[in-house]
C-alpha positions as YAML, in Angstrom:
chain: A
units: angstrom
residues:
- id: 1
  name: UNK
  ca: [4.86, 11.70, 11.62]
- id: 2
  name: UNK
  ca: [2.16, 14.45, 12.15]
- id: 3
  name: UNK
  ca: [3.61, 17.38, 14.05]
- id: 4
  name: UNK
  ca: [7.20, 16.38, 13.63]
- id: 5
  name: UNK
  ca: [9.09, 19.55, 12.49]
- id: 6
  name: UNK
  ca: [11.70, 19.43, 9.79]
- id: 7
  name: UNK
  ca: [13.56, 21.72, 7.37]
- id: 8
  name: UNK
  ca: [14.57, 21.33, 3.71]
- id: 9
  name: UNK
  ca: [17.93, 22.42, 2.74]
- id: 10
  name: UNK
  ca: [19.24, 22.66, -0.83]
- id: 11
  name: UNK
  ca: [22.68, 23.53, -2.17]
- id: 12
  name: UNK
  ca: [21.63, 26.39, -4.39]
- id: 13
  name: UNK
  ca: [21.04, 29.77, -2.50]
- id: 14
  name: UNK
  ca: [19.73, 31.29, -5.70]
- id: 15
  name: UNK
  ca: [16.48, 29.29, -5.43]
- id: 16
  name: UNK
  ca: [14.05, 31.18, -3.32]
- id: 17
  name: UNK
  ca: [11.07, 28.89, -3.21]
- id: 18
  name: UNK
  ca: [10.01, 25.34, -3.97]
- id: 19
  name: UNK
  ca: [6.74, 24.09, -5.58]
- id: 20
  name: UNK
  ca: [4.81, 21.79, -3.30]
- id: 21
  name: UNK
  ca: [2.11, 19.55, -4.70]
- id: 22
  name: UNK
  ca: [-0.19, 18.06, -2.05]
- id: 23
  name: UNK
  ca: [-1.93, 14.85, -2.81]
- id: 24
  name: UNK
  ca: [-4.87, 13.84, -0.52]
- id: 25
  name: UNK
  ca: [-7.18, 11.36, -2.18]
- id: 26
  name: UNK
  ca: [-8.59, 7.86, -1.61]
- id: 27
  name: UNK
  ca: [-6.42, 5.42, -3.60]
- id: 28
  name: UNK
  ca: [-8.03, 2.15, -4.25]
- id: 29
  name: UNK
  ca: [-6.86, -1.17, -2.90]
- id: 30
  name: UNK
  ca: [-4.96, -3.55, -5.21]
- id: 31
  name: UNK
  ca: [-7.23, -5.64, -7.57]
- id: 32
  name: UNK
  ca: [-7.36, -9.43, -7.37]
- id: 33
  name: UNK
  ca: [-4.34, -11.05, -9.29]
- id: 34
  name: UNK
  ca: [-6.52, -12.73, -11.92]
- id: 35
  name: UNK
  ca: [-8.36, -9.54, -13.12]
- id: 36
  name: UNK
  ca: [-7.62, -8.45, -16.64]
- id: 37
  name: UNK
  ca: [-8.97, -4.91, -16.35]
- id: 38
  name: UNK
  ca: [-6.66, -2.14, -17.54]
- id: 39
  name: UNK
  ca: [-4.36, -0.67, -14.84]
- id: 40
  name: UNK
  ca: [-5.76, 2.60, -13.50]
- id: 41
  name: UNK
  ca: [-4.14, 5.82, -14.78]
- id: 42
  name: UNK
  ca: [-2.62, 7.86, -12.10]
- id: 43
  name: UNK
  ca: [-3.68, 11.58, -12.12]
- id: 44
  name: UNK
  ca: [-0.53, 13.59, -11.62]
- id: 45
  name: UNK
  ca: [-2.31, 16.82, -11.14]
- id: 46
  name: UNK
  ca: [-1.99, 17.65, -7.35]
- id: 47
  name: UNK
  ca: [-5.06, 18.22, -5.24]
- id: 48
  name: UNK
  ca: [-3.54, 21.54, -4.13]
- id: 49
  name: UNK
  ca: [-0.33, 23.48, -4.78]
- id: 50
  name: UNK
  ca: [1.49, 26.03, -2.59]
- id: 51
  name: UNK
  ca: [4.98, 27.66, -2.49]
- id: 52
  name: UNK
  ca: [7.59, 27.00, 0.15]
- id: 53
  name: UNK
  ca: [9.87, 30.05, 0.69]
- id: 54
  name: UNK
  ca: [13.66, 29.50, 0.97]
- id: 55
  name: UNK
  ca: [16.17, 31.69, 2.61]
- id: 56
  name: UNK
  ca: [19.90, 31.02, 1.52]
- id: 57
  name: UNK
  ca: [18.78, 27.55, 0.36]
- id: 58
  name: UNK
  ca: [16.92, 26.71, 3.59]
- id: 59
  name: UNK
  ca: [13.28, 26.55, 4.54]
- id: 60
  name: UNK
  ca: [11.75, 27.46, 7.82]
- id: 61
  name: UNK
  ca: [10.68, 24.77, 10.05]
- id: 62
  name: UNK
  ca: [7.69, 22.76, 8.62]
- id: 63
  name: UNK
  ca: [5.11, 20.61, 10.19]
- id: 64
  name: UNK
  ca: [2.95, 18.22, 8.16]
- id: 65
  name: UNK
  ca: [-0.32, 17.57, 9.96]
- id: 66
  name: UNK
  ca: [-2.61, 16.55, 7.12]
- id: 67
  name: UNK
  ca: [-2.52, 12.96, 5.77]
- id: 68
  name: UNK
  ca: [-1.42, 12.40, 2.20]
- id: 69
  name: UNK
  ca: [1.86, 13.17, 0.51]
- id: 70
  name: UNK
  ca: [3.77, 16.30, -0.49]
- id: 71
  name: UNK
  ca: [5.96, 16.53, -3.59]
- id: 72
  name: UNK
  ca: [8.60, 19.28, -3.43]
- id: 73
  name: UNK
  ca: [10.13, 20.48, -6.77]
- id: 74
  name: UNK
  ca: [12.44, 23.26, -7.87]
- id: 75
  name: UNK
  ca: [10.37, 23.85, -11.07]
- id: 76
  name: UNK
  ca: [7.04, 22.59, -12.42]
- id: 77
  name: UNK
  ca: [8.53, 21.37, -15.74]
- id: 78
  name: UNK
  ca: [10.18, 18.40, -14.09]
- id: 79
  name: UNK
  ca: [8.56, 15.80, -11.99]
- id: 80
  name: UNK
  ca: [11.81, 14.93, -10.12]
- id: 81
  name: UNK
  ca: [11.78, 16.05, -6.53]
- id: 82
  name: UNK
  ca: [11.56, 15.09, -2.93]
- id: 83
  name: UNK
  ca: [8.37, 13.45, -1.57]
- id: 84
  name: UNK
  ca: [7.27, 13.09, 2.05]
- id: 85
  name: UNK
  ca: [4.45, 10.88, 3.10]
- id: 86
  name: UNK
  ca: [2.15, 11.17, 6.07]
- id: 87
  name: UNK
  ca: [0.00, 7.98, 6.41]
- id: 88
  name: UNK
  ca: [-2.37, 7.32, 9.31]
- id: 89
  name: UNK
  ca: [-1.34, 7.98, 12.82]
- id: 90
  name: UNK
  ca: [0.95, 5.29, 14.25]
- id: 91
  name: UNK
  ca: [1.82, 3.95, 10.76]
- id: 92
  name: UNK
  ca: [2.95, 1.30, 9.95]
- id: 93
  name: UNK
  ca: [1.38, -0.18, 12.90]
- id: 94
  name: UNK
  ca: [-2.42, -0.79, 13.02]
- id: 95
  name: UNK
  ca: [-3.85, 1.19, 15.91]
- id: 96
  name: UNK
  ca: [-7.57, 1.88, 15.24]
- id: 97
  name: UNK
  ca: [-10.54, -0.13, 14.21]
- id: 98
  name: UNK
  ca: [-10.38, 1.39, 10.86]
- id: 99
  name: UNK
  ca: [-6.87, 0.16, 10.28]
- id: 100
  name: UNK
  ca: [-8.05, -3.27, 10.98]
- id: 101
  name: UNK
  ca: [-11.22, -3.07, 9.00]
- id: 102
  name: UNK
  ca: [-10.15, -1.79, 5.59]
- id: 103
  name: UNK
  ca: [-7.51, -4.67, 4.85]
- id: 104
  name: UNK
  ca: [-10.31, -7.19, 5.27]
- id: 105
  name: UNK
  ca: [-11.35, -6.29, 1.70]
- id: 106
  name: UNK
  ca: [-9.11, -9.02, 0.27]
- id: 107
  name: UNK
  ca: [-10.82, -11.92, 2.01]
- id: 108
  name: UNK
  ca: [-14.50, -10.66, 2.02]
- id: 109
  name: UNK
  ca: [-17.28, -10.52, -0.48]
- id: 110
  name: UNK
  ca: [-18.40, -6.95, -1.47]
- id: 111
  name: UNK
  ca: [-21.63, -7.43, 0.56]
- id: 112
  name: UNK
  ca: [-19.65, -8.43, 3.65]
- id: 113
  name: UNK
  ca: [-17.20, -5.64, 3.24]
- id: 114
  name: UNK
  ca: [-19.98, -3.06, 2.77]
- id: 115
  name: UNK
  ca: [-21.53, -4.29, 5.95]
- id: 116
  name: UNK
  ca: [-18.30, -4.10, 7.87]
- id: 117
  name: UNK
  ca: [-17.72, -0.48, 6.55]
- id: 118
  name: UNK
  ca: [-21.19, 0.75, 7.32]
- id: 119
  name: UNK
  ca: [-21.50, -0.74, 10.79]
- id: 120
  name: UNK
  ca: [-21.15, 2.14, 13.35]
- id: 121
  name: UNK
  ca: [-19.53, -0.07, 15.88]
- id: 122
  name: UNK
  ca: [-16.20, -0.94, 13.98]
- id: 123
  name: UNK
  ca: [-14.66, -3.07, 16.63]
- id: 124
  name: UNK
  ca: [-17.74, -5.18, 17.17]
- id: 125
  name: UNK
  ca: [-18.09, -5.70, 13.39]
- id: 126
  name: UNK
  ca: [-14.37, -6.87, 13.13]
- id: 127
  name: UNK
  ca: [-14.83, -9.14, 16.07]
- id: 128
  name: UNK
  ca: [-18.03, -10.68, 14.67]
- id: 129
  name: UNK
  ca: [-16.41, -11.34, 11.26]
- id: 130
  name: UNK
  ca: [-13.48, -13.11, 12.73]
- id: 131
  name: UNK
  ca: [-15.63, -15.23, 15.13]
- id: 132
  name: UNK
  ca: [-18.06, -16.11, 12.45]
- id: 133
  name: UNK
  ca: [-15.12, -16.95, 9.99]
- id: 134
  name: UNK
  ca: [-13.11, -18.96, 12.42]
- id: 135
  name: UNK
  ca: [-15.98, -20.57, 14.33]
- id: 136
  name: UNK
  ca: [-14.11, -20.53, 17.59]
- id: 137
  name: UNK
  ca: [-12.48, -17.80, 19.76]
- id: 138
  name: UNK
  ca: [-9.16, -19.64, 19.77]
- id: 139
  name: UNK
  ca: [-8.83, -20.13, 16.11]
- id: 140
  name: UNK
  ca: [-10.06, -16.50, 15.62]
- id: 141
  name: UNK
  ca: [-7.06, -15.31, 17.70]
- id: 142
  name: UNK
  ca: [-4.68, -17.31, 15.52]
- id: 143
  name: UNK
  ca: [-6.15, -15.96, 12.29]
- id: 144
  name: UNK
  ca: [-6.16, -12.36, 13.46]
- id: 145
  name: UNK
  ca: [-2.50, -12.54, 14.69]
- id: 146
  name: UNK
  ca: [-1.45, -14.17, 11.33]
- id: 147
  name: UNK
  ca: [-3.54, -11.84, 9.07]
- id: 148
  name: UNK
  ca: [-2.66, -8.50, 10.67]
- id: 149
  name: UNK
  ca: [0.98, -9.47, 11.06]
- id: 150
  name: UNK
  ca: [1.04, -9.84, 7.25]
- id: 151
  name: UNK
  ca: [-0.55, -6.37, 6.91]
- id: 152
  name: UNK
  ca: [1.93, -4.65, 9.14]
- id: 153
  name: UNK
  ca: [4.78, -6.37, 7.44]
- id: 154
  name: UNK
  ca: [3.40, -5.26, 4.09]
- id: 155
  name: UNK
  ca: [3.33, -1.64, 5.35]
- id: 156
  name: UNK
  ca: [6.94, -1.99, 6.41]
- id: 157
  name: UNK
  ca: [8.23, -3.49, 3.14]
- id: 158
  name: UNK
  ca: [6.07, -2.20, 0.36]
- id: 159
  name: UNK
  ca: [4.78, 1.19, 1.19]
- id: 160
  name: UNK
  ca: [5.11, 3.69, -1.70]
- id: 161
  name: UNK
  ca: [2.67, 6.60, -2.28]
- id: 162
  name: UNK
  ca: [-0.01, 4.30, -0.74]
- id: 163
  name: UNK
  ca: [0.21, 2.05, 2.37]
- id: 164
  name: UNK
  ca: [2.04, -1.18, 1.69]
- id: 165
  name: UNK
  ca: [-1.14, -3.26, 2.29]
- id: 166
  name: UNK
  ca: [-2.92, -1.51, -0.65]
- id: 167
  name: UNK
  ca: [-0.08, -2.29, -3.11]
- id: 168
  name: UNK
  ca: [0.06, -5.37, -5.48]
- id: 169
  name: UNK
  ca: [2.95, -6.89, -3.37]
- id: 170
  name: UNK
  ca: [1.06, -6.20, -0.20]
- id: 171
  name: UNK
  ca: [-2.09, -8.03, -1.66]
- id: 172
  name: UNK
  ca: [-0.10, -11.14, -2.47]
- id: 173
  name: UNK
  ca: [1.82, -10.98, 0.77]
- id: 174
  name: UNK
  ca: [-1.24, -10.61, 2.98]
- id: 175
  name: UNK
  ca: [-3.21, -13.46, 1.26]
- id: 176
  name: UNK
  ca: [-0.38, -15.94, 0.46]
- id: 177
  name: UNK
  ca: [2.06, -15.09, 3.07]
- id: 178
  name: UNK
  ca: [5.85, -14.80, 2.87]
- id: 179
  name: UNK
  ca: [7.08, -16.25, -0.41]
- id: 180
  name: UNK
  ca: [9.46, -19.26, -0.32]
- id: 181
  name: UNK
  ca: [11.84, -17.65, -2.77]
- id: 182
  name: UNK
  ca: [12.23, -14.09, -4.17]
- id: 183
  name: UNK
  ca: [14.38, -13.26, -7.13]
- id: 184
  name: UNK
  ca: [15.27, -9.61, -7.76]
- id: 185
  name: UNK
  ca: [16.59, -7.72, -10.74]
- id: 186
  name: UNK
  ca: [16.97, -3.94, -11.30]
- id: 187
  name: UNK
  ca: [13.34, -3.72, -12.47]
- id: 188
  name: UNK
  ca: [11.39, -6.67, -11.32]
- id: 189
  name: UNK
  ca: [10.73, -9.27, -8.63]
- id: 190
  name: UNK
  ca: [9.63, -12.92, -8.91]
- id: 191
  name: UNK
  ca: [7.92, -14.54, -5.95]
- id: 192
  name: UNK
  ca: [7.73, -18.32, -5.89]
- id: 193
  name: UNK
  ca: [5.49, -20.34, -3.44]
- id: 194
  name: UNK
  ca: [6.97, -23.79, -3.64]
- id: 195
  name: UNK
  ca: [10.12, -25.12, -5.02]
- id: 196
  name: UNK
  ca: [11.72, -23.22, -8.04]
- id: 197
  name: UNK
  ca: [12.28, -26.40, -9.98]
- id: 198
  name: UNK
  ca: [8.53, -27.47, -9.48]
- id: 199
  name: UNK
  ca: [6.22, -26.52, -12.44]
- id: 200
  name: UNK
  ca: [3.18, -26.49, -10.21]
- id: 201
  name: UNK
  ca: [4.82, -23.93, -7.86]
- id: 202
  name: UNK
  ca: [2.89, -20.62, -7.87]
- id: 203
  name: UNK
  ca: [4.87, -17.64, -9.36]
- id: 204
  name: UNK
  ca: [4.14, -13.95, -9.26]
- id: 205
  name: UNK
  ca: [6.01, -11.37, -11.25]
- id: 206
  name: UNK
  ca: [6.15, -7.73, -10.28]
- id: 207
  name: UNK
  ca: [7.64, -5.08, -12.57]
- id: 208
  name: UNK
  ca: [8.98, -1.71, -11.33]
- id: 209
  name: UNK
  ca: [6.95, 1.29, -12.22]
- id: 210
  name: UNK
  ca: [8.52, 4.53, -13.15]
- id: 211
  name: UNK
  ca: [7.03, 6.60, -10.42]
- id: 212
  name: UNK
  ca: [8.21, 10.26, -9.54]
- id: 213
  name: UNK
  ca: [7.24, 9.88, -5.95]
- id: 214
  name: UNK
  ca: [8.86, 6.67, -4.93]
- id: 215
  name: UNK
  ca: [11.31, 3.97, -6.13]
- id: 216
  name: UNK
  ca: [9.29, 1.30, -4.29]
- id: 217
  name: UNK
  ca: [6.35, 1.01, -6.64]
- id: 218
  name: UNK
  ca: [5.79, -2.41, -8.32]
- id: 219
  name: UNK
  ca: [2.95, -3.74, -10.52]
- id: 220
  name: UNK
  ca: [1.91, -7.35, -10.52]
- id: 221
  name: UNK
  ca: [1.56, -9.07, -13.92]
- id: 222
  name: UNK
  ca: [-1.91, -10.32, -13.61]
- id: 223
  name: UNK
  ca: [-3.26, -13.56, -15.27]
- id: 224
  name: UNK
  ca: [-6.53, -15.53, -15.33]
- id: 225
  name: UNK
  ca: [-4.50, -18.65, -14.23]
- id: 226
  name: UNK
  ca: [-4.21, -17.19, -10.63]
- id: 227
  name: UNK
  ca: [-8.02, -17.27, -10.23]
- id: 228
  name: UNK
  ca: [-8.20, -20.80, -8.89]
- id: 229
  name: UNK
  ca: [-5.33, -20.56, -6.46]
- id: 230
  name: UNK
  ca: [-6.50, -17.16, -5.25]
- id: 231
  name: UNK
  ca: [-9.96, -18.44, -4.31]
- id: 232
  name: UNK
  ca: [-8.50, -21.51, -2.71]
- id: 233
  name: UNK
  ca: [-6.22, -19.41, -0.50]
- id: 234
  name: UNK
  ca: [-8.95, -16.94, 0.34]
- id: 235
  name: UNK
  ca: [-11.18, -19.84, 1.42]
- id: 236
  name: UNK
  ca: [-8.40, -21.18, 3.60]
- id: 237
  name: UNK
  ca: [-8.63, -17.94, 5.69]
- id: 238
  name: UNK
  ca: [-12.34, -18.57, 6.08]
- id: 239
  name: UNK
  ca: [-12.44, -22.25, 7.18]
...
């Protein structure tokens, strides 16, 4: 959390400083599951770098106040290290209008989303979207509770170097909900919506990404076959 003091202690008193890479950039939200575009390439060069002094293997008290993540390494020739993340205030909960507005990207058109983002009255824009979508205040309350519960649960389960709702697993979880079955191995997850023996059941496969910042980064194996179920499910949020 911002302002929460901590120290870093290592078991080598001969190391007198750590290299810290600070990453503060706007990461894109997950792409729809049917797209065939190439996966974006992560730029490992940090946005800024500084040294953290150590005295007898221990740092002074540190406060992280700026959002982003910090990668601590003993040398710059190896990406192995410790990463600390500072997402928005109150994370993983959704406390501000912006926290509620951005995850709507998954069920809005680009024009609708641009209108939401550019509206100076964030709360009114969000309320109007849900009222227009649900067509009644009572159903709007049900959709809001369900949708944002999925967003917060995604933050709890899937956060890596980005908030959980922005990840591939977060994308699927928010729109399709909790899968009926999950099969895990050391390097992949398979999510099934429906019965495992049913050939018409919807299956999503996620493969683990070798990421120096986190071991919780998984990439969806995208396919054009997901286009129809995706739009059907998105439309179910909007009826």
